[in-house]
PDB file of C-alpha atoms in Angstrom:
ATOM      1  CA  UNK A   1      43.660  -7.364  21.778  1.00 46.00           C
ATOM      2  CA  UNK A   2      44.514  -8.489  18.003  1.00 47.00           C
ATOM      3  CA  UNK A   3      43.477  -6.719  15.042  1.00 44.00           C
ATOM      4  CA  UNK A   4      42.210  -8.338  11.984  1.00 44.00           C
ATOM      5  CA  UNK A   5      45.054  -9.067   9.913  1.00 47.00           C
ATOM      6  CA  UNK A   6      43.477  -9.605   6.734  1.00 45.00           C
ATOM      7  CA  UNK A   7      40.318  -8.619   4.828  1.00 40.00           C
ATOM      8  CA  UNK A   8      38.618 -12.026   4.947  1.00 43.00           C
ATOM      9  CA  UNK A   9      38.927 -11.633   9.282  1.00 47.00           C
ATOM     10  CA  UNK A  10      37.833  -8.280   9.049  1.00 32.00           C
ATOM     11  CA  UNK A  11      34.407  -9.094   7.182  1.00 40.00           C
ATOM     12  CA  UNK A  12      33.964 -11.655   9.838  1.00 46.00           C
ATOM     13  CA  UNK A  13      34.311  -9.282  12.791  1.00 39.00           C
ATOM     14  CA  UNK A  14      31.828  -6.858  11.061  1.00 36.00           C
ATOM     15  CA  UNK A  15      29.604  -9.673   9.991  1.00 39.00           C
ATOM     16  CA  UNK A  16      29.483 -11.014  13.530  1.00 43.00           C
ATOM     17  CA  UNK A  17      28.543  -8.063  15.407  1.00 42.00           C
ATOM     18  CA  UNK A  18      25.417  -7.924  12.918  1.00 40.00           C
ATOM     19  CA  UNK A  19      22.452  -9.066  14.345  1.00 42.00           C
ATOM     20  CA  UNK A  20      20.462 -11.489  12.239  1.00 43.00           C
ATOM     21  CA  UNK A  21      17.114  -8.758  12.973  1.00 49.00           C
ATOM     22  CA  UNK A  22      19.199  -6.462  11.717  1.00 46.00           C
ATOM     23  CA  UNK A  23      19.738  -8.297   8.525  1.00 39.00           C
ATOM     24  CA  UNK A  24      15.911  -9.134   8.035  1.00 48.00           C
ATOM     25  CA  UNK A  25      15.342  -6.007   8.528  1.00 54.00           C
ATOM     26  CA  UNK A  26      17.797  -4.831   5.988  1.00 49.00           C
ATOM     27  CA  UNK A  27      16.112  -6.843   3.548  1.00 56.00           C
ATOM     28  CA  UNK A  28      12.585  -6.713   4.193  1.00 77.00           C
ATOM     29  CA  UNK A  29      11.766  -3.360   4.076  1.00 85.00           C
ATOM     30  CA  UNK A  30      13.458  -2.737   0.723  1.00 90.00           C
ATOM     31  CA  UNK A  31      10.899  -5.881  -0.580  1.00 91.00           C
ATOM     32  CA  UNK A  32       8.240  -4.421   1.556  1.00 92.00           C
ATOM     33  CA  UNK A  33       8.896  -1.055  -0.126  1.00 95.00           C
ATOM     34  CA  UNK A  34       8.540  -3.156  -3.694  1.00 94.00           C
ATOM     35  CA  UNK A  35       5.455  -4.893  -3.268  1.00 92.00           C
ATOM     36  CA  UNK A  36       3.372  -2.242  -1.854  1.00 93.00           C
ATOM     37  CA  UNK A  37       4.915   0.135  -4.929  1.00 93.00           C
ATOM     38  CA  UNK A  38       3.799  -2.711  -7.176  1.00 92.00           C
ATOM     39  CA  UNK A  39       0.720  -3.267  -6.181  1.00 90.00           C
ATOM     40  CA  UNK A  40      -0.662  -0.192  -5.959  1.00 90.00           C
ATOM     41  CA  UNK A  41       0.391  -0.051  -9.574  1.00 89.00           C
ATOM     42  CA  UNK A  42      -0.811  -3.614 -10.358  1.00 84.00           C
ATOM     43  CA  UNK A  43      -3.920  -4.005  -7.951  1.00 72.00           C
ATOM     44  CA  UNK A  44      -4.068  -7.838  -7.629  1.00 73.00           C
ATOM     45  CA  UNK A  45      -1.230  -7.753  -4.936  1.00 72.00           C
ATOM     46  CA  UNK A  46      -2.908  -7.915  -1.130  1.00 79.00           C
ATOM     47  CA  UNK A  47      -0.570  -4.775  -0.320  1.00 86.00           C
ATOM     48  CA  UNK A  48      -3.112  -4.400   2.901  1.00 86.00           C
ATOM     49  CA  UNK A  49      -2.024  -7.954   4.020  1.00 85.00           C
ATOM     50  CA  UNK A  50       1.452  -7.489   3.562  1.00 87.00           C
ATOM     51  CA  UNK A  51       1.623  -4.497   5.519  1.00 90.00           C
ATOM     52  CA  UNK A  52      -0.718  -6.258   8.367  1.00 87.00           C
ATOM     53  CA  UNK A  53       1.761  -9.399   8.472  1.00 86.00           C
ATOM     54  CA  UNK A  54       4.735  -6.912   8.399  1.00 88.00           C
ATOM     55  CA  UNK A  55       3.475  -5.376  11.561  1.00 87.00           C
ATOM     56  CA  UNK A  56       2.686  -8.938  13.265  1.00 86.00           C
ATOM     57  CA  UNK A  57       6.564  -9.410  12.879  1.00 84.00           C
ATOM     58  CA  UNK A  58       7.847  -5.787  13.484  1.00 83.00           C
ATOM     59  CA  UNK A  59       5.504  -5.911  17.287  1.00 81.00           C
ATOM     60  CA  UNK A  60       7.348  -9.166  18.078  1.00 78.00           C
ATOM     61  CA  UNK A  61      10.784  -7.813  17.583  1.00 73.00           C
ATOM     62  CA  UNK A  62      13.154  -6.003  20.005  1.00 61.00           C
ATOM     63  CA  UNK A  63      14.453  -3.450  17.589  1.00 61.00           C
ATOM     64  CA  UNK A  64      13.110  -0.047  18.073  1.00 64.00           C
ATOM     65  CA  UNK A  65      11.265   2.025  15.424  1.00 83.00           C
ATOM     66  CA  UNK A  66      10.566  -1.143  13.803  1.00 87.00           C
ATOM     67  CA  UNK A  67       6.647  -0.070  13.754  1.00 88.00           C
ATOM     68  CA  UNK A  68       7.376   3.448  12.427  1.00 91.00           C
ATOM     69  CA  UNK A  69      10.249   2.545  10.252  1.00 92.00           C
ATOM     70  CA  UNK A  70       7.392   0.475   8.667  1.00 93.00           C
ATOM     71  CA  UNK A  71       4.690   3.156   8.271  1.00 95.00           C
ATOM     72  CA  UNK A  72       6.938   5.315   6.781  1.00 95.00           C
ATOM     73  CA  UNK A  73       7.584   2.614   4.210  1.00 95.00           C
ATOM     74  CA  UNK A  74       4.399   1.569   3.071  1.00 95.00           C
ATOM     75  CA  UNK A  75       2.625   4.752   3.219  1.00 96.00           C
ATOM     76  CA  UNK A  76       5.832   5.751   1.088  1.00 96.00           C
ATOM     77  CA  UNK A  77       5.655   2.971  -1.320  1.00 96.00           C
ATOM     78  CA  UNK A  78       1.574   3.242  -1.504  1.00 95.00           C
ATOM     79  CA  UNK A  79       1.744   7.072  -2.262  1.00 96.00           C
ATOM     80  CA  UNK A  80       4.565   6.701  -4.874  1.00 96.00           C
ATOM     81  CA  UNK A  81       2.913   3.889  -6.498  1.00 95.00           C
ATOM     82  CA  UNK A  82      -0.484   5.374  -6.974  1.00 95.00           C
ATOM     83  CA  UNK A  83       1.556   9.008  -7.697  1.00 95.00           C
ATOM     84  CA  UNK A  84       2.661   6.591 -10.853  1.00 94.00           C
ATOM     85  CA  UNK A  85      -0.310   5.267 -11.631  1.00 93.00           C
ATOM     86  CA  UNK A  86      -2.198   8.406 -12.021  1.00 94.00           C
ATOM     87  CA  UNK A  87       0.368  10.261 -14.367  1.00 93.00           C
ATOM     88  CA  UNK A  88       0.530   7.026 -16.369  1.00 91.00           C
ATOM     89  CA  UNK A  89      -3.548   7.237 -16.961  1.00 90.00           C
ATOM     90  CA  UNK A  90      -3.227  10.761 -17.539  1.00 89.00           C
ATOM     91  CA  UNK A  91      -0.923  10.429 -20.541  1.00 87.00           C
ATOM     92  CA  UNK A  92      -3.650   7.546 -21.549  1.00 82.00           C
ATOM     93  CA  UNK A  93      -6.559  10.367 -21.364  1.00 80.00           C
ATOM     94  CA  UNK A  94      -4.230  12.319 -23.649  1.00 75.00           C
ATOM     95  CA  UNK A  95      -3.206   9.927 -25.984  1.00 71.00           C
ATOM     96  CA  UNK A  96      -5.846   9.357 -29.150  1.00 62.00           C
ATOM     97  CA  UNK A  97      -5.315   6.042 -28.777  1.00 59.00           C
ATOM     98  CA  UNK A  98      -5.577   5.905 -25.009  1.00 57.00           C
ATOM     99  CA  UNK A  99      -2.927   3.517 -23.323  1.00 72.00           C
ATOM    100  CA  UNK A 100      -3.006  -0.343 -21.505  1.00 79.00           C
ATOM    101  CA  UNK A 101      -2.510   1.586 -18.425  1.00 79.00           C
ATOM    102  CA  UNK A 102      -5.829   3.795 -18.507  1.00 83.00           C
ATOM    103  CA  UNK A 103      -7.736   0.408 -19.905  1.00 85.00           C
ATOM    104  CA  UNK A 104      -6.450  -1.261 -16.676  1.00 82.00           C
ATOM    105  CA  UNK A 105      -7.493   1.649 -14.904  1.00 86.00           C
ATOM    106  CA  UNK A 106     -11.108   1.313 -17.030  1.00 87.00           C
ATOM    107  CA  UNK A 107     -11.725  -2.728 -16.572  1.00 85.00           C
ATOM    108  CA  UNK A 108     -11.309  -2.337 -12.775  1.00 83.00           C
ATOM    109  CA  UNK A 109     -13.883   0.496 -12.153  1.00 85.00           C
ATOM    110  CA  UNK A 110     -17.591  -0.980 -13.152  1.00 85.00           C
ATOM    111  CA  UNK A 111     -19.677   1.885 -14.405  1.00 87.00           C
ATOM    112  CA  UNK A 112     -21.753   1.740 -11.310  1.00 87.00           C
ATOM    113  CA  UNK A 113     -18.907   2.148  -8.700  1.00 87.00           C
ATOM    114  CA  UNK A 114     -17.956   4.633 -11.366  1.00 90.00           C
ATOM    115  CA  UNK A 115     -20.734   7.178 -11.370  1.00 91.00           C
ATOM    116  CA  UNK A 116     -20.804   7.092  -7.748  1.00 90.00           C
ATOM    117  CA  UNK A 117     -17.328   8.123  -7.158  1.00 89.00           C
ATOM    118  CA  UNK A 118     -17.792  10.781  -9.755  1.00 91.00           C
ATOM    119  CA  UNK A 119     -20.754  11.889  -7.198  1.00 91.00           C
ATOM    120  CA  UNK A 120     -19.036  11.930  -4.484  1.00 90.00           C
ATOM    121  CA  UNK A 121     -15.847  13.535  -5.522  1.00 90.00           C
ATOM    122  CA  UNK A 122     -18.104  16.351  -7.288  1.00 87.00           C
ATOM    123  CA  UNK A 123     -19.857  16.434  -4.159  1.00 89.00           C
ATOM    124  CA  UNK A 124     -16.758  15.997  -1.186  1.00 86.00           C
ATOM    125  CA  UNK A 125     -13.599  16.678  -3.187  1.00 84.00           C
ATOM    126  CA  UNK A 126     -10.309  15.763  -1.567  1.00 84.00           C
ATOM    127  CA  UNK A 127     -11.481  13.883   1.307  1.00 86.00           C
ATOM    128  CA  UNK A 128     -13.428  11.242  -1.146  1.00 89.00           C
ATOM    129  CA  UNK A 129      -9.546   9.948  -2.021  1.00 87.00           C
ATOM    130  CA  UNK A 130      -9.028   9.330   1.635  1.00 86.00           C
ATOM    131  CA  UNK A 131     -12.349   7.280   2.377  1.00 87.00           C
ATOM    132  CA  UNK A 132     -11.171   5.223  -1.075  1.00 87.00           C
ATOM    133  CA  UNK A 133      -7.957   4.059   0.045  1.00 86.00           C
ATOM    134  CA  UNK A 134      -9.683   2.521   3.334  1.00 85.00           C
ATOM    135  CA  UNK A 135     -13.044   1.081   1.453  1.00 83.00           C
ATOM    136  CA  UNK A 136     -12.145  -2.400  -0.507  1.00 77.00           C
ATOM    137  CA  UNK A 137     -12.358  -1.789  -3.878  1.00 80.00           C
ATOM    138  CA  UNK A 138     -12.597   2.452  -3.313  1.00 85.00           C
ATOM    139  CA  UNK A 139      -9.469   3.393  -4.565  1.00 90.00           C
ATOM    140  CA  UNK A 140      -9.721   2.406  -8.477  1.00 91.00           C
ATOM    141  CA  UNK A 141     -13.232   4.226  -9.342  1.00 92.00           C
ATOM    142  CA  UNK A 142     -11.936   7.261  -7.290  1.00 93.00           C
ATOM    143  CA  UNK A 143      -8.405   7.310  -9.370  1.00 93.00           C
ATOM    144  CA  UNK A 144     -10.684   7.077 -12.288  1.00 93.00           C
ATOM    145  CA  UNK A 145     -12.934   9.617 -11.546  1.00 93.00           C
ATOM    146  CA  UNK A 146     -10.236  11.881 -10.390  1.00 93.00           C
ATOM    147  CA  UNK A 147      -8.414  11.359 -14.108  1.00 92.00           C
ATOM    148  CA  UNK A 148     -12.090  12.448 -15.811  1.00 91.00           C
ATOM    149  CA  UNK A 149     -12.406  15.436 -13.926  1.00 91.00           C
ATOM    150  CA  UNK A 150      -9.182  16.167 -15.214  1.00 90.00           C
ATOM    151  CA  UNK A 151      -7.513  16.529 -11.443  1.00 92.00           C
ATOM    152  CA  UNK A 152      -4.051  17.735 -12.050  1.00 93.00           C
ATOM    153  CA  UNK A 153      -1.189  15.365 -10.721  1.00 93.00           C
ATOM    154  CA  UNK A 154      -0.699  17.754  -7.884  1.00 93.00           C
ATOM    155  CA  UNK A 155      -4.319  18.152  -6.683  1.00 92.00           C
ATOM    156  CA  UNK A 156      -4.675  14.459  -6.875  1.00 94.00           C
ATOM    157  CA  UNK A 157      -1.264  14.357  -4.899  1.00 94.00           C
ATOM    158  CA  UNK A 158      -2.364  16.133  -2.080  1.00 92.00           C
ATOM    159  CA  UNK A 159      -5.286  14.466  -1.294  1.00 91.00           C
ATOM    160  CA  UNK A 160      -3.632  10.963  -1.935  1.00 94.00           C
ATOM    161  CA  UNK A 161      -0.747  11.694   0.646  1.00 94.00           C
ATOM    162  CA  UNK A 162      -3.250  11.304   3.867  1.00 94.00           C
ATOM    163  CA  UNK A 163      -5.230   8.804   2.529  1.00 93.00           C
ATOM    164  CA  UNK A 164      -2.271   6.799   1.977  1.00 95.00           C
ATOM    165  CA  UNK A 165      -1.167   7.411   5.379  1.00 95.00           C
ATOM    166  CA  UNK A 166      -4.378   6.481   7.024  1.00 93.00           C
ATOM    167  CA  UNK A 167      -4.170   3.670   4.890  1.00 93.00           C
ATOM    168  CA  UNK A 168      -0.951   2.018   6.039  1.00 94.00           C
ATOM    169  CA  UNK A 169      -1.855   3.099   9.631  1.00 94.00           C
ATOM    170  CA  UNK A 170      -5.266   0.963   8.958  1.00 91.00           C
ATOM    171  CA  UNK A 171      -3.262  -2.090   8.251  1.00 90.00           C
ATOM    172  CA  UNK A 172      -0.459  -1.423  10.802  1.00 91.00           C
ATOM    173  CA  UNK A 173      -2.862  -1.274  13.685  1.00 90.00           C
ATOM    174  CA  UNK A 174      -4.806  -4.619  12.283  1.00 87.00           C
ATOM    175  CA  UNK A 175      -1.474  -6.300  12.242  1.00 85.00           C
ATOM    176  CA  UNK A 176      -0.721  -5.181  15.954  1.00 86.00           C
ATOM    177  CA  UNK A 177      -3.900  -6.532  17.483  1.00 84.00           C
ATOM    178  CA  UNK A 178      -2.791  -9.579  15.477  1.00 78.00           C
ATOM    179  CA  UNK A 179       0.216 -10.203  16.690  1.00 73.00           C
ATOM    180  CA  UNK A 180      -0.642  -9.009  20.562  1.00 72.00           C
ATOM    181  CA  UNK A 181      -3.050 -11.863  20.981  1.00 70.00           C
ATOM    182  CA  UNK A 182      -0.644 -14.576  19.662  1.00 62.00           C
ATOM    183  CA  UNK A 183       2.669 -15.250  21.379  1.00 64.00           C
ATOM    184  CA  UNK A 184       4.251 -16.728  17.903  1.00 65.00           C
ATOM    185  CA  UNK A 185       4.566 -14.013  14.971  1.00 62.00           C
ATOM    186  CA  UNK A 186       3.290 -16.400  12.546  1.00 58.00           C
ATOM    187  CA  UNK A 187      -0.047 -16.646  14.401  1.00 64.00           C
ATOM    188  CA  UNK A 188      -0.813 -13.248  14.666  1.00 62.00           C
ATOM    189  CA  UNK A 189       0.489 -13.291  10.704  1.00 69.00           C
ATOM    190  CA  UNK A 190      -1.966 -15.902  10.337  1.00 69.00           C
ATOM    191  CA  UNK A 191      -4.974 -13.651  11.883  1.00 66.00           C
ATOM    192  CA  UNK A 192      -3.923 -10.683  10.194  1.00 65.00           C
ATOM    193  CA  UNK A 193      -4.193 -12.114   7.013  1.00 67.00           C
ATOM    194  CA  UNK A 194      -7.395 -13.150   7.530  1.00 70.00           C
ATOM    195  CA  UNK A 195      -9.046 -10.138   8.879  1.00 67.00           C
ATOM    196  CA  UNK A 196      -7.173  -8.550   5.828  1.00 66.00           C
ATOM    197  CA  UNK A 197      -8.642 -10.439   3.062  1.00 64.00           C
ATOM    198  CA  UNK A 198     -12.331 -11.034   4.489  1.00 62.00           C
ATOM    199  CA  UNK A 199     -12.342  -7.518   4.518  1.00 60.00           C
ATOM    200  CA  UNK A 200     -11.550  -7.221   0.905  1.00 61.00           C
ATOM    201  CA  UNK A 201     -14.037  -9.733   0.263  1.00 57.00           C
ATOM    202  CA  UNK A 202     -17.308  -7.536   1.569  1.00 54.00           C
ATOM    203  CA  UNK A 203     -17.244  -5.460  -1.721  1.00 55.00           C
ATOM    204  CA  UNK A 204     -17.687  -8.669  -3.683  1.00 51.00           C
ATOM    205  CA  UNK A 205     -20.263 -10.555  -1.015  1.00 52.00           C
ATOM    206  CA  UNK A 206     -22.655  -7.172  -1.144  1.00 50.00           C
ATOM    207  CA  UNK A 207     -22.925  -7.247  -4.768  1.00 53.00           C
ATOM    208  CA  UNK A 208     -23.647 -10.764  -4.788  1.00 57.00           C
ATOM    209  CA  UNK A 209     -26.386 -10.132  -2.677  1.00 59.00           C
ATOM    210  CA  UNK A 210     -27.874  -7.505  -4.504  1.00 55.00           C
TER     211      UNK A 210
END
């Protein structure tokens, strides 16, 4: 048996004992991680269909804890980014003049949706933030009502934490029936993120409608 003699043979050995699974997976849960965190801050990414199509391609693969590995990071990512979001509106609330943050907050919770969150959650409590996380369209009015009833960070925390993990689960599971009935990962991708996004799309058709 030779050893590498140099550093350029060495990087080779390592690089060819690494699976290329191993690398994607290396690099897509960090992005995963990212765009979840972003768009829970930002809510115009489809963080549900990016965690559906993530589990389409983590069922298909060998690796193992590939499906947990990514619940832990989206749940994560979700709970961190609306953790963010929620002590960035509260420094709005206590600003005098307010902050583009708490506006963005404002322009995506219509009055309506509003003053029934603030119902509920004066009603319910905690458990209203884990139904908003899973209804399209839920989780904005509820942050908002939360930051006028003056929830502390922490309170709002600790009811955030399971609906963000019922959340990701959600998503995971809608991604797994997905990729089950295809044998190709990009069909089941395919499925997923169309379940995903006509699911998002009942808020808007109701209120059409009515």
């Amino acid at each position: 048996m030779r050893w590498p003699s140099s550093a350029a043979e060495l990087a080779g050995a390592a690089t060819s004992t690494v699976s290329p699974e191993v690398t994607q997976q290396a690099l897509g849960y960090p992005s995963l991680f990212l765009l979840v965190l972003i768009g829970a801050l930002v809510p115009v990414v489809p963080t549900g269909a990016l965690v559906s199509s993530a589990a389409v391609v983590a069922f298909h693969r060998t690796a193992p804890f590939s499906l947990a590995l990514l619940f832990v990071t989206a749940s994560l990512a979700a709970f961190l980014g609306d953790a963010a979001l929620y002590w960035l509106g509260r420094r709005g609330l206590r600003s005098k003049n307010g902050s583009r943050w708490l506006e963005a907050i404002r322009s995506r919770a219509p009055e309506e949706r509003l003053a029934q969150a603030q119902g509920k959650l004066a009603e319910h409590g905690v458990a209203v933030l884990v139904l908003s996380r899973l209804v399209p369209a839920g989780r904005i009015p509820v942050m908002l009502a939360c930051l006028l009833a003056e929830w502390p960070l922490r309170r709002f925390s600790r009811g955030n934490l399971p609906a963000c993990l019922a959340w990701a689960l959600t998503y995971q599971v809608i991604g797994i029936l997905g990729g089950s009935l295809f044998p190709e990962p990009w069909e089941g991708v395919v499925v997923a993120i169309a379940l995903t996004l006509a699911i998002s799309a009942v808020p808007h058709l109701v209120r059409r409608v009515r």
